[in-house]
PDB file of C-alpha atoms and ligand atoms in Angstrom:
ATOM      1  CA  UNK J   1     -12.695 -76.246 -28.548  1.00 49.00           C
ATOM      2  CA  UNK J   2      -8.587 -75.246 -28.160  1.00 64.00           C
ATOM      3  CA  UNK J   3      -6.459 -77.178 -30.416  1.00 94.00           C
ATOM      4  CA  UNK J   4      -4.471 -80.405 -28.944  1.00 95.00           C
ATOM      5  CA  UNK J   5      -1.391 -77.498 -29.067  1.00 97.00           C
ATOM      6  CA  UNK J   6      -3.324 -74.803 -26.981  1.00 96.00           C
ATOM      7  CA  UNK J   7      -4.484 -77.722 -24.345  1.00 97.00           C
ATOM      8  CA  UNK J   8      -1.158 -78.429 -23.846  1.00 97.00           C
ATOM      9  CA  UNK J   9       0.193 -75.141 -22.855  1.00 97.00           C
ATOM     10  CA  UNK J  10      -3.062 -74.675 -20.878  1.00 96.00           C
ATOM     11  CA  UNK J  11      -2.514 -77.648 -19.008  1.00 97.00           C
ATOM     12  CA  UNK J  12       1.060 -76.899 -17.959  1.00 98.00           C
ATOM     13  CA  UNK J  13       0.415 -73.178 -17.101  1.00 97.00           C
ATOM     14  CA  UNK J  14      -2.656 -74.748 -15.253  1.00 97.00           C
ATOM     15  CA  UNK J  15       0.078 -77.393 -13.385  1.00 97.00           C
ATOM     16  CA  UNK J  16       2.876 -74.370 -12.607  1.00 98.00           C
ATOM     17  CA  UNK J  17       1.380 -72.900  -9.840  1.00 97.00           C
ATOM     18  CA  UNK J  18       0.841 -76.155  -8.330  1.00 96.00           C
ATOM     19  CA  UNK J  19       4.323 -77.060  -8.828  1.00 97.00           C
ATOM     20  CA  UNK J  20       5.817 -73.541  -7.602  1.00 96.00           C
ATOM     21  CA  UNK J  21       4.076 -74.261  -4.476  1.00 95.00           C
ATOM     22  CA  UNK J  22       5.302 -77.775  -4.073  1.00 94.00           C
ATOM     23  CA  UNK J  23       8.777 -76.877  -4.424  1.00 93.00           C
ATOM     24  CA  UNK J  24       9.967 -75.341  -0.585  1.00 90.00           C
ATOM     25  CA  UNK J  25       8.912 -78.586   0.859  1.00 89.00           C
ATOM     26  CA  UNK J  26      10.699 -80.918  -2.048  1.00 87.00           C
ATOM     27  CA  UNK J  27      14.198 -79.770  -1.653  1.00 81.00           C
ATOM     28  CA  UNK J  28      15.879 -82.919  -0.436  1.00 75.00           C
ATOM     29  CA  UNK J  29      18.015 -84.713  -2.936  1.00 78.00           C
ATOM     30  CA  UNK J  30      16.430 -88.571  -3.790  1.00 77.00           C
ATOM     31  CA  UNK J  31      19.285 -91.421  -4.030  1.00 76.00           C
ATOM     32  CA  UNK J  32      18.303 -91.809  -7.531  1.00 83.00           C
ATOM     33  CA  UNK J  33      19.666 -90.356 -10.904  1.00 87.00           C
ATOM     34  CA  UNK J  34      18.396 -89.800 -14.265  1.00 89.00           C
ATOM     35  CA  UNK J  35      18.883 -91.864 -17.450  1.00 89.00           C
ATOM     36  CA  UNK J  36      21.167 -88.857 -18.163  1.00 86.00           C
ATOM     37  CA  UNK J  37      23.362 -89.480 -14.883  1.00 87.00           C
ATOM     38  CA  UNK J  38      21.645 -85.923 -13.177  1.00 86.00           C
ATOM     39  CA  UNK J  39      21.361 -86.376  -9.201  1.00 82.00           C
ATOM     40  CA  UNK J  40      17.141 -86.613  -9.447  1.00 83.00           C
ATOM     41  CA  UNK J  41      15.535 -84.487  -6.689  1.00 87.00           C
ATOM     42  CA  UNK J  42      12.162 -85.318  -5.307  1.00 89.00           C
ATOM     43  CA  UNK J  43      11.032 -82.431  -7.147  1.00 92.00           C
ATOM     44  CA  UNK J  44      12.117 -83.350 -10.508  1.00 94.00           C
ATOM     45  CA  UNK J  45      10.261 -86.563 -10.334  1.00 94.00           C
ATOM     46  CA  UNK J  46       7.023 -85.314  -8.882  1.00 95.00           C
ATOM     47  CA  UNK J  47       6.975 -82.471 -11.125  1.00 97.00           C
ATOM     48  CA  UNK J  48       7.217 -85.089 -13.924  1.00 97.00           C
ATOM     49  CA  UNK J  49       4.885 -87.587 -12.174  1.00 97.00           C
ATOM     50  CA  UNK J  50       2.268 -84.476 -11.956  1.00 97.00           C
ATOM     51  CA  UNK J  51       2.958 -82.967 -15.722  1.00 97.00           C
ATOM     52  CA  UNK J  52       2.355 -86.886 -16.847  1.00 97.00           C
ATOM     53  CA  UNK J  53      -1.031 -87.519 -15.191  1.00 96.00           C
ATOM     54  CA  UNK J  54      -2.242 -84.553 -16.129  1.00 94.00           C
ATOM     55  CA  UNK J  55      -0.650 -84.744 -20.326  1.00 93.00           C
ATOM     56  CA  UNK J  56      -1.880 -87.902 -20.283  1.00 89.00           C
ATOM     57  CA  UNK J  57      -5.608 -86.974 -20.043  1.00 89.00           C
ATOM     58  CA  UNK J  58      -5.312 -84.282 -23.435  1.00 94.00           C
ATOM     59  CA  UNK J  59      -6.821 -85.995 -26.481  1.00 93.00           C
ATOM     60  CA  UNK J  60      -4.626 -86.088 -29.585  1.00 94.00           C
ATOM     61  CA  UNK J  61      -1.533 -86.383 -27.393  1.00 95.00           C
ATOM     62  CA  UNK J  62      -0.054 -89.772 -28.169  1.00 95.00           C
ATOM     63  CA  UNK J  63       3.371 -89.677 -26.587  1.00 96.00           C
ATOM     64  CA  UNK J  64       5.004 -88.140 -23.293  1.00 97.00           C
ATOM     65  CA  UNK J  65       8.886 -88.396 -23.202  1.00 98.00           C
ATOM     66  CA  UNK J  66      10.587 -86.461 -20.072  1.00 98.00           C
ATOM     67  CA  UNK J  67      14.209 -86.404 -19.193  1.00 97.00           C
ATOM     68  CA  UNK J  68      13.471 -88.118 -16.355  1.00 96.00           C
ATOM     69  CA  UNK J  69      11.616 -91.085 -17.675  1.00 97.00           C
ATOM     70  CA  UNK J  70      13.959 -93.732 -19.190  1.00 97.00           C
ATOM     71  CA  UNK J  71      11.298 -94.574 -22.691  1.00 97.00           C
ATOM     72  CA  UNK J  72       8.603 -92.724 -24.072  1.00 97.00           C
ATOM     73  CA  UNK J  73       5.218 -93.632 -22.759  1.00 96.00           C
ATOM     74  CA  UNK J  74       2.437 -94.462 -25.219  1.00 94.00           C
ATOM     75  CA  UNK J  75      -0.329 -92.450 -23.809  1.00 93.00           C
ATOM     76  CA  UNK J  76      -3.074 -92.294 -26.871  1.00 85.00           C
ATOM     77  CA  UNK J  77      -4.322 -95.433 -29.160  1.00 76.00           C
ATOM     78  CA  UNK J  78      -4.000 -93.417 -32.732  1.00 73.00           C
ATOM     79  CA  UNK J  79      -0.246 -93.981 -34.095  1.00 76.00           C
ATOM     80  CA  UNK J  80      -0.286 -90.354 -35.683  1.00 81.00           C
ATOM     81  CA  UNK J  81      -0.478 -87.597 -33.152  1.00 91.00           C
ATOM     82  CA  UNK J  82       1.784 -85.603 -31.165  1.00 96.00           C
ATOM     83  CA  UNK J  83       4.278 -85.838 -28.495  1.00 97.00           C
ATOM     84  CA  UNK J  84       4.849 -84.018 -25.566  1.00 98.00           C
ATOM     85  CA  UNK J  85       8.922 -83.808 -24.589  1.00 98.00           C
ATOM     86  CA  UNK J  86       9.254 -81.887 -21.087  1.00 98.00           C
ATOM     87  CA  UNK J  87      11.997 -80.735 -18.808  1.00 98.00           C
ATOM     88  CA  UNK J  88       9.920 -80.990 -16.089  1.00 97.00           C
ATOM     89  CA  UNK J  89      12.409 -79.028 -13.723  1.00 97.00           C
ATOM     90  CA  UNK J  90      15.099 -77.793 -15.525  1.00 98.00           C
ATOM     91  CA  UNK J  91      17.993 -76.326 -13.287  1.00 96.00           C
ATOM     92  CA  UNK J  92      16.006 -78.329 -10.198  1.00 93.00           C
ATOM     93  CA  UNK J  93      19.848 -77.750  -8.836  1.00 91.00           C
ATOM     94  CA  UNK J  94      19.032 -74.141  -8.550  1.00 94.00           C
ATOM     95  CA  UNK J  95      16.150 -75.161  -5.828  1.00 92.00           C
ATOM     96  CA  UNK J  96      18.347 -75.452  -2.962  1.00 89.00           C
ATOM     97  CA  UNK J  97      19.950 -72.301  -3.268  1.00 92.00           C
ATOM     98  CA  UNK J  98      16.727 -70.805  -4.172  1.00 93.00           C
ATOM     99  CA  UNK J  99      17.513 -69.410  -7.488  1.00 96.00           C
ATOM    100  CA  UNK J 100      15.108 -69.744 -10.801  1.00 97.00           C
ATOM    101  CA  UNK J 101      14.075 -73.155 -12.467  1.00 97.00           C
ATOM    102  CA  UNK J 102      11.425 -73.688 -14.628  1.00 97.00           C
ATOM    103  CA  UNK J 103       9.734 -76.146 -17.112  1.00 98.00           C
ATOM    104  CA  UNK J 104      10.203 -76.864 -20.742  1.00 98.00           C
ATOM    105  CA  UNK J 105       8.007 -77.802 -22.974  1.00 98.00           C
ATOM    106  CA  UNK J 106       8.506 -79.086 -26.748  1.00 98.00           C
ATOM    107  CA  UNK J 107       5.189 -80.342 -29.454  1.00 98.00           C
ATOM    108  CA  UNK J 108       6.503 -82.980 -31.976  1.00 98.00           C
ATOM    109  CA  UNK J 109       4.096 -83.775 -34.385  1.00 96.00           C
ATOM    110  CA  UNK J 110       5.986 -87.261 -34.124  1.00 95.00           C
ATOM    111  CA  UNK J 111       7.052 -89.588 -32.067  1.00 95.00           C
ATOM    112  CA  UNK J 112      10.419 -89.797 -30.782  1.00 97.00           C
ATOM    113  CA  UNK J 113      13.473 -89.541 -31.431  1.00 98.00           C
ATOM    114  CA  UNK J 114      11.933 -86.745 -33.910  1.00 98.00           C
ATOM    115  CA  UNK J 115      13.842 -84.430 -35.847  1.00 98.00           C
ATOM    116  CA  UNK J 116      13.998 -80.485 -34.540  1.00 98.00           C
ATOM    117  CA  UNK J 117      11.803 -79.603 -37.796  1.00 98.00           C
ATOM    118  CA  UNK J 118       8.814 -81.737 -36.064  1.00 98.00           C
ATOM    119  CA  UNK J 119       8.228 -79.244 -33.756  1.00 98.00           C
ATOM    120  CA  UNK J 120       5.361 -77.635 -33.787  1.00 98.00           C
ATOM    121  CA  UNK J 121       5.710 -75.636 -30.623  1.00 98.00           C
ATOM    122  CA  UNK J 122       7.672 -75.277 -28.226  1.00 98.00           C
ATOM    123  CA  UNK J 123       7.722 -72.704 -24.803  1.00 98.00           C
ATOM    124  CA  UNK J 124       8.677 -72.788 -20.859  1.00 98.00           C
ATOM    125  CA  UNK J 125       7.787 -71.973 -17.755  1.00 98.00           C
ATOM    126  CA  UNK J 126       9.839 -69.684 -15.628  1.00 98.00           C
ATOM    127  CA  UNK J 127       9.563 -69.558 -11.635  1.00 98.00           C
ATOM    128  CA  UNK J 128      11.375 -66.913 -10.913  1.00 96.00           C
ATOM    129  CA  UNK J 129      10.466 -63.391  -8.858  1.00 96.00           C
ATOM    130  CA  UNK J 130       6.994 -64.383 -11.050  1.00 96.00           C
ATOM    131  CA  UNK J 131       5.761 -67.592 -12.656  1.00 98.00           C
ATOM    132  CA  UNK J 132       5.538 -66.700 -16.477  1.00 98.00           C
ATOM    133  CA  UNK J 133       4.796 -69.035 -19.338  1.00 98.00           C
ATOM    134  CA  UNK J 134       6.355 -68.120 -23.056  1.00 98.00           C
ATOM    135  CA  UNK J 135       5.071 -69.896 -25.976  1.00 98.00           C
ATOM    136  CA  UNK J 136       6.288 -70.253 -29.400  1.00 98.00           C
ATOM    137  CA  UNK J 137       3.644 -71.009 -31.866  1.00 97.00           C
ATOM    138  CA  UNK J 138       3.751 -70.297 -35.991  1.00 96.00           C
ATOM    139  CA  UNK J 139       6.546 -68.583 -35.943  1.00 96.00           C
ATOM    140  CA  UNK J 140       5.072 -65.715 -33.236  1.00 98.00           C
ATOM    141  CA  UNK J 141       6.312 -65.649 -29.574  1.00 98.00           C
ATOM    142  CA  UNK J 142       4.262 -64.523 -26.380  1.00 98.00           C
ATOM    143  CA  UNK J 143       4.679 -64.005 -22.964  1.00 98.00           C
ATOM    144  CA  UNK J 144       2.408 -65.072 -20.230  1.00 98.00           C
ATOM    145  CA  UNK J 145       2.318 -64.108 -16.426  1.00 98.00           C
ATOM    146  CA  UNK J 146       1.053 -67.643 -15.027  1.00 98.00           C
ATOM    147  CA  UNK J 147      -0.826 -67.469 -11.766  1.00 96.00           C
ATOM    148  CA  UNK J 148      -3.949 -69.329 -10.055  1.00 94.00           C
ATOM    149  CA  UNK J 149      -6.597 -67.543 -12.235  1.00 91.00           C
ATOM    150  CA  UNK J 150      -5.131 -69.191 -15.416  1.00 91.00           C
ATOM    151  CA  UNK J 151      -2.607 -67.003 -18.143  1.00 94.00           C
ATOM    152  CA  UNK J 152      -2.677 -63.353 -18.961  1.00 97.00           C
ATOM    153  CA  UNK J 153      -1.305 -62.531 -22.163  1.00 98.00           C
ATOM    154  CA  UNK J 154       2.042 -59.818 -21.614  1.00 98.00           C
ATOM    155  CA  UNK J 155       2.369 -59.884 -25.299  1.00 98.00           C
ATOM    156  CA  UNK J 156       4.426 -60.905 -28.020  1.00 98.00           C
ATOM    157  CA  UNK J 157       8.640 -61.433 -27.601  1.00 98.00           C
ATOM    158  CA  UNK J 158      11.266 -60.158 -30.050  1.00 98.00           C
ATOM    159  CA  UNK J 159      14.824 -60.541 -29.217  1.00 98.00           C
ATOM    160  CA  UNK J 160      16.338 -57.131 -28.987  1.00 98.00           C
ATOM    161  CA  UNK J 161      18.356 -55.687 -32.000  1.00 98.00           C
ATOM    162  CA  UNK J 162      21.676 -55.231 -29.919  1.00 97.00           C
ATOM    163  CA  UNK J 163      22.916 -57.921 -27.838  1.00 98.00           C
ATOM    164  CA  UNK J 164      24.132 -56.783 -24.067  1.00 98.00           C
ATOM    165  CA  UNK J 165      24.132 -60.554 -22.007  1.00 98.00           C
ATOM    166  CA  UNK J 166      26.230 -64.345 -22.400  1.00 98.00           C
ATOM    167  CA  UNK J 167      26.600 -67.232 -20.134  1.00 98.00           C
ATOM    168  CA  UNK J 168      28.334 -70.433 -21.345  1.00 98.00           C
ATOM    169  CA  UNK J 169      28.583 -73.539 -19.333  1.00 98.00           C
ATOM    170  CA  UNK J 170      31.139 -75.909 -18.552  1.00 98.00           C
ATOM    171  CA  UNK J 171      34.475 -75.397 -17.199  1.00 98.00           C
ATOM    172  CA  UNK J 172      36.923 -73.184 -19.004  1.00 98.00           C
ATOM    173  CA  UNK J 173      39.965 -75.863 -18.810  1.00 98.00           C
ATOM    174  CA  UNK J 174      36.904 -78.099 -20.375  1.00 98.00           C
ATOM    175  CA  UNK J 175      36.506 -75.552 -23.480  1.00 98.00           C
ATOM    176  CA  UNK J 176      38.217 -76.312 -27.029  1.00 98.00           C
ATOM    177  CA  UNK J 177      41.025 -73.647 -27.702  1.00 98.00           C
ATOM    178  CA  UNK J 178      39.004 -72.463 -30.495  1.00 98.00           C
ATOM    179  CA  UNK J 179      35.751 -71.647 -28.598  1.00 98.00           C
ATOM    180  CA  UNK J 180      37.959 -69.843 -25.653  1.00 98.00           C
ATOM    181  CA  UNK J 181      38.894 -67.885 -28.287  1.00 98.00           C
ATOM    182  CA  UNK J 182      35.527 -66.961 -29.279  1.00 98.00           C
ATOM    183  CA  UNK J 183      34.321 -66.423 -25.583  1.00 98.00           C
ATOM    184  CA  UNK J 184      37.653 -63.834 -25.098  1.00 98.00           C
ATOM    185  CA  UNK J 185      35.854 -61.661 -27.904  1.00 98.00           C
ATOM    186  CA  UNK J 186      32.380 -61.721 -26.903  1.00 98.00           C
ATOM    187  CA  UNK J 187      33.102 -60.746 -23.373  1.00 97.00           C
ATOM    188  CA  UNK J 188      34.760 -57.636 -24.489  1.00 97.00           C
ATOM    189  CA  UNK J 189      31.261 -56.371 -25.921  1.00 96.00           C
ATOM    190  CA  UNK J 190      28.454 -58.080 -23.511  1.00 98.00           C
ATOM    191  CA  UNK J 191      28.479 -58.780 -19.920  1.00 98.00           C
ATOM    192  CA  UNK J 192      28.300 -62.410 -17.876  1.00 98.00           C
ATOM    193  CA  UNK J 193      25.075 -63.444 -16.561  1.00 98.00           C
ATOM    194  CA  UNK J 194      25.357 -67.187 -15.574  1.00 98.00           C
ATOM    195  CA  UNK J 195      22.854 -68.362 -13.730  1.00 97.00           C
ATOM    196  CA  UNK J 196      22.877 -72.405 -14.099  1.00 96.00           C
ATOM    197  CA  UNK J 197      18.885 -73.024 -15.101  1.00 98.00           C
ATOM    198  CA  UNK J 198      18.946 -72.569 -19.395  1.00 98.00           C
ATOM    199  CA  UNK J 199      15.373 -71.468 -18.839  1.00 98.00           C
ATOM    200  CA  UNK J 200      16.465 -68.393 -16.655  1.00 98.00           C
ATOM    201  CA  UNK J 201      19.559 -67.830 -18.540  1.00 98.00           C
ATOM    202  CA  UNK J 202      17.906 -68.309 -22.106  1.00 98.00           C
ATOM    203  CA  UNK J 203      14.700 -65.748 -21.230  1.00 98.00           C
ATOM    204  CA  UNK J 204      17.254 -62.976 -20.090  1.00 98.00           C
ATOM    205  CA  UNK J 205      18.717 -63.309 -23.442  1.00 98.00           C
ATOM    206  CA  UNK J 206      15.146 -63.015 -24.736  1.00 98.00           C
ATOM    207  CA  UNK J 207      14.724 -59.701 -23.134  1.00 98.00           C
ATOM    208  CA  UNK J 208      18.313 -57.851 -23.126  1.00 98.00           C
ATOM    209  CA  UNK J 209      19.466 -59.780 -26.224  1.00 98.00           C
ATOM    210  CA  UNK J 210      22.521 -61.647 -26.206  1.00 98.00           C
ATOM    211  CA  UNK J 211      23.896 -65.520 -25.969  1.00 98.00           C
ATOM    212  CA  UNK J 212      23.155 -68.468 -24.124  1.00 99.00           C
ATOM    213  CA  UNK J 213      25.502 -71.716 -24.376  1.00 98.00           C
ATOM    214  CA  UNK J 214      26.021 -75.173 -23.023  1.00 98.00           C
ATOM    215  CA  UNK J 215      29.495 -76.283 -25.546  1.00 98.00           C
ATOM    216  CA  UNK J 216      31.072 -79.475 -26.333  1.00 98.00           C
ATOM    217  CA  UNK J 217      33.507 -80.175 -23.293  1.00 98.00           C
ATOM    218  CA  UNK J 218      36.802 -82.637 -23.152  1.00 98.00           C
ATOM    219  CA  UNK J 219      35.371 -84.659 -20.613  1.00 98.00           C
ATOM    220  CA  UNK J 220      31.477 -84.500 -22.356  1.00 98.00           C
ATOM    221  CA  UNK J 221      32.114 -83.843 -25.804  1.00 98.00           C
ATOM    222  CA  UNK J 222      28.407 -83.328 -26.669  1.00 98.00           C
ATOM    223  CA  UNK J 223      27.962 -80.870 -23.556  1.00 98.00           C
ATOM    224  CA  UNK J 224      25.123 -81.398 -21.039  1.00 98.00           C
ATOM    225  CA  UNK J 225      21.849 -80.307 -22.646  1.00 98.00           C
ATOM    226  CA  UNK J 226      19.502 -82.734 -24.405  1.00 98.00           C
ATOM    227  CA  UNK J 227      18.429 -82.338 -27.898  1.00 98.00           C
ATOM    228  CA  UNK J 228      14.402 -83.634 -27.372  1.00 98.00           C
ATOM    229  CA  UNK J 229      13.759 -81.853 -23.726  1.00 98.00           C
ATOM    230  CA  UNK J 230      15.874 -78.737 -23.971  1.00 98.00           C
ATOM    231  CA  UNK J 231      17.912 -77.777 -26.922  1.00 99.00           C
ATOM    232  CA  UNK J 232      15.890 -78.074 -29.430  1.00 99.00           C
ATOM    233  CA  UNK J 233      12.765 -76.539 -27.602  1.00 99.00           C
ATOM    234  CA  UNK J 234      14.942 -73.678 -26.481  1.00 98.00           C
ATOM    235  CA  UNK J 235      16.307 -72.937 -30.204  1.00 99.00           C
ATOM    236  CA  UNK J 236      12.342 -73.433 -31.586  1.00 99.00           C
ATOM    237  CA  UNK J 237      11.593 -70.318 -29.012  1.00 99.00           C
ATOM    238  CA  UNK J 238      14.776 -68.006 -29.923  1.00 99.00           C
ATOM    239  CA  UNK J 239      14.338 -68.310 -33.734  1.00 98.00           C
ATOM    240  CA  UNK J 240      10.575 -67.417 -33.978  1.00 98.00           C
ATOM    241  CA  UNK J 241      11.979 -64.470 -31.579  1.00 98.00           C
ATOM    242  CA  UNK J 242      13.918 -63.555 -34.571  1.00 98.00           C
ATOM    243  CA  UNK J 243      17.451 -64.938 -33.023  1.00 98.00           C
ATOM    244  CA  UNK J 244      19.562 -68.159 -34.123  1.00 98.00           C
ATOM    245  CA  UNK J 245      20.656 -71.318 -32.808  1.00 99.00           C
ATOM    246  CA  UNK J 246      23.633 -73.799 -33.146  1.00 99.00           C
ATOM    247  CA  UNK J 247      24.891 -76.868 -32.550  1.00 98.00           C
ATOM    248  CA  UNK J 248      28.238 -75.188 -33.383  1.00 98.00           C
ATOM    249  CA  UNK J 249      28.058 -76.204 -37.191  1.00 97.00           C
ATOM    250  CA  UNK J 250      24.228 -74.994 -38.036  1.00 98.00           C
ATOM    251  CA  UNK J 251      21.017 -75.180 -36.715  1.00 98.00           C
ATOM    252  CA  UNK J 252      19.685 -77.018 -33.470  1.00 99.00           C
ATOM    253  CA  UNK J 253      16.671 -77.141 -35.469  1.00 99.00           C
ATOM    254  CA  UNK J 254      18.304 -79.392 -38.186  1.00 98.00           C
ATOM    255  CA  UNK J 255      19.287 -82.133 -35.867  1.00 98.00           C
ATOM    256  CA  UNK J 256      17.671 -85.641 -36.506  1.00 98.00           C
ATOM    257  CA  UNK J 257      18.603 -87.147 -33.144  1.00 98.00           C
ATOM    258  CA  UNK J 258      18.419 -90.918 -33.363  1.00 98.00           C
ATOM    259  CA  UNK J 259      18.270 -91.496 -29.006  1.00 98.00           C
ATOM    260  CA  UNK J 260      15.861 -89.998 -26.887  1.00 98.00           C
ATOM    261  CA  UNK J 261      18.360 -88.759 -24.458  1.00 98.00           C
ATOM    262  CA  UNK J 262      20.203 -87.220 -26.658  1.00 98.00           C
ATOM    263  CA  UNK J 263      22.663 -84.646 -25.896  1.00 98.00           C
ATOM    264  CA  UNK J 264      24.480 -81.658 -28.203  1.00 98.00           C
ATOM    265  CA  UNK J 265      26.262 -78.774 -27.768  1.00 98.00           C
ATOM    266  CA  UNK J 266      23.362 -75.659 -27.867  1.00 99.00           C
ATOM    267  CA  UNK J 267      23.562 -72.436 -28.610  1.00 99.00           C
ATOM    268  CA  UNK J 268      20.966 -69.588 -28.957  1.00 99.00           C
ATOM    269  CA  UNK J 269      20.955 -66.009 -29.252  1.00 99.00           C
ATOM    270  CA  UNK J 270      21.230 -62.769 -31.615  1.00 98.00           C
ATOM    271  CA  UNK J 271      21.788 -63.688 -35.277  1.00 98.00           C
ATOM    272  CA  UNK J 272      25.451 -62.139 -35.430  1.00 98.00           C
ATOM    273  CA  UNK J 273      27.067 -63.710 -31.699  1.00 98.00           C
ATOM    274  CA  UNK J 274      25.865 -67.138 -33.491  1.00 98.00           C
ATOM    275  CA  UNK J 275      27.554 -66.764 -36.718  1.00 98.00           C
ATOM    276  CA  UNK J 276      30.807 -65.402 -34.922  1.00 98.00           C
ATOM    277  CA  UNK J 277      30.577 -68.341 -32.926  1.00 98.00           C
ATOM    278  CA  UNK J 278      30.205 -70.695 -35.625  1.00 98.00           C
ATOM    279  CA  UNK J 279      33.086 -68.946 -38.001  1.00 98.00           C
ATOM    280  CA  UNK J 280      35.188 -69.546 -35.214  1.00 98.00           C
ATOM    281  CA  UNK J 281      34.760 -73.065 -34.603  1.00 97.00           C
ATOM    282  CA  UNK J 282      36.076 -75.571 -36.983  1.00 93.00           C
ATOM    283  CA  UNK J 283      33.750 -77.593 -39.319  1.00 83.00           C
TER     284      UNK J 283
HETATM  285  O1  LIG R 301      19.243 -79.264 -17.143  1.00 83.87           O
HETATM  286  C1  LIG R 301      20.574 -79.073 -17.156  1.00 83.87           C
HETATM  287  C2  LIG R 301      20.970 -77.772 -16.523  1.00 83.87           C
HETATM  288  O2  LIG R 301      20.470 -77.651 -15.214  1.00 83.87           O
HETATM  289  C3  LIG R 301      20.556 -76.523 -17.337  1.00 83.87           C
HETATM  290  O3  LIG R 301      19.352 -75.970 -16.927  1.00 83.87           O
HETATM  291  C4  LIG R 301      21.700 -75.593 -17.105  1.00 83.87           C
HETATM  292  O4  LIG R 301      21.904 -74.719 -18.205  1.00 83.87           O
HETATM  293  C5  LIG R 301      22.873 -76.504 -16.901  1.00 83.87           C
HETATM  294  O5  LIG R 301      22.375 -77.750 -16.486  1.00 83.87           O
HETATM  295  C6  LIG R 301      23.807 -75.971 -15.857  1.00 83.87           C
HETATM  296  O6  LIG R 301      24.924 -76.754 -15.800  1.00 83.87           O
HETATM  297  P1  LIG R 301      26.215 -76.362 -14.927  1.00 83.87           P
HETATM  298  O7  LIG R 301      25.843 -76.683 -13.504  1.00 83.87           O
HETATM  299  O8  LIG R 301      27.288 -77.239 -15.483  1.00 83.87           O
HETATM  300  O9  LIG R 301      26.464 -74.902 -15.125  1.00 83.87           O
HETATM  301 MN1  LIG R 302      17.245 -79.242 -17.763  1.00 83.87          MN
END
């Protein structure tokens, strides 16, 4: 039988078609927002509800947390297990002007809040042109195309050797001085792709190398993306790729958040974009 690990990925890449196919008729905007102050669509929270019911029947999963759920939800009797954290549609702003969203996953072999070195796994789902699932397991990375019949292995992901793409969040005006700075240097060597879902933006980094980043902001100085559901996940995937990641200081996957919804600046990509970044910002 699959590991509790394997059953999880299977389950959401079993889920992702579903949910592609919900989303044309989900578009509308609820009245409700997240614990995190996001604007909730109806698709966020049925892609949640749907990812929960379906989480909730794998044995040896103990705990479901989602960034749009307020608590974690006990789902198993044992109090050692693990604990599913999802983004169930990150970028879900991207829906209405039909550009790529996707699902993130992260395994914590604790319950949270859970420190990044808990993960055991960690991967997303990308709807884009195709639906394709990439997990990162013991310390290998693999690509899946995702479609009714179940996943098809594409093979394993390295980041490339050279970076060519960035994309930082946040408004400029919003940036420290010192991480302007930074940005002025990198964007004489790679070019901007922004596309305002981290799952799109951090897989194009996966394949044409590069940097992804959400910073610390004047008005937000944590940034926008949370630790459990998305930052730490996304850095778990880049560094078994062979990149880095950052809060700005060292690595996402050294933070011990103490709140669920969490948030800290994030950044991921080719091993010498993050240490420029991180000479450059102060200690
Ligand atoms: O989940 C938050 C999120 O949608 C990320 O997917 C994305 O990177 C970010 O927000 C985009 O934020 P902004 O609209 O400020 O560019
Ligand atoms: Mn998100």
């Amino acid at each position: 039988m699959a590991d509790v690990v394997d059953r999880v990925f299977d389950t959401v890449a079993d889920a992702a078609p579903e949910i592609r196919a919900g989303l044309p008729e989900r578009r509308a905007k609820r009245d409700d927002e997240n614990v995190s102050g996001d604007t909730q669509l109806e698709a966020d929270v049925w892609a949640d509800d749907l990812l929960f019911d379906r989480t909730d029947a794998i044995e040896g999963v103990n705990w479901y947390a989602s960034e749009e759920r307020d608590a974690v939800v006990t789902v198993g009797d044992a109090d050692e297990g693990y604990a599913v954290a999802l983004d169930p549609l990150d970028g879900s702003s991207n829906v209405k002007s039909n550009n790529p969203c996707g699902t993130v996953v992260g395994v914590y072999d604790q319950p949270l809040p859970a420190p990044g070195s808990s993960l055991v796994a960690a991967g997303f789902v990308l709807y884009g042109p195709t639906t394709t699932m990439v997990v990162a397991r013991n310390d290998e990375v693999r690509e899946y195309l995702v479609d009714d019949d179940g996943r098809t292995d594409l093979g394993l992901v390295e980041l490339p050797a050279d970076p060519t793409v960035y994309g930082f969040g946040g408004r400029v005006p919003e940036w420290s001085e010192d991480f302007e700075a930074f940005v002025r240097n990198v964007e004489d060597d790679l070019k901007l792709r922004y596309g305002g879902a981290m799952i799109a933006d951090v897989n194009q980094v996966l394949v044409y190398g590069g940097a992804f980043g959400y910073p610390g902001l004047s008005s937000a100085p944590d940034g926008k993306l949370r630790a459990h559901f998305e930052s730490m996940p996304m850095a778990y995937v880049v560094e078994a790729a062979g990149g880095s990641s950052s809060d700005g200081s060292g690595s996402l996957l050294d933070l011990e958040p103490t709140r669920l919804h969490e948030r800290t600046p994030t950044f991921v990509g080719n091993d010498a974009v993050i240490e420029d970044l991180e000479a450059a910002l102060p200690d």
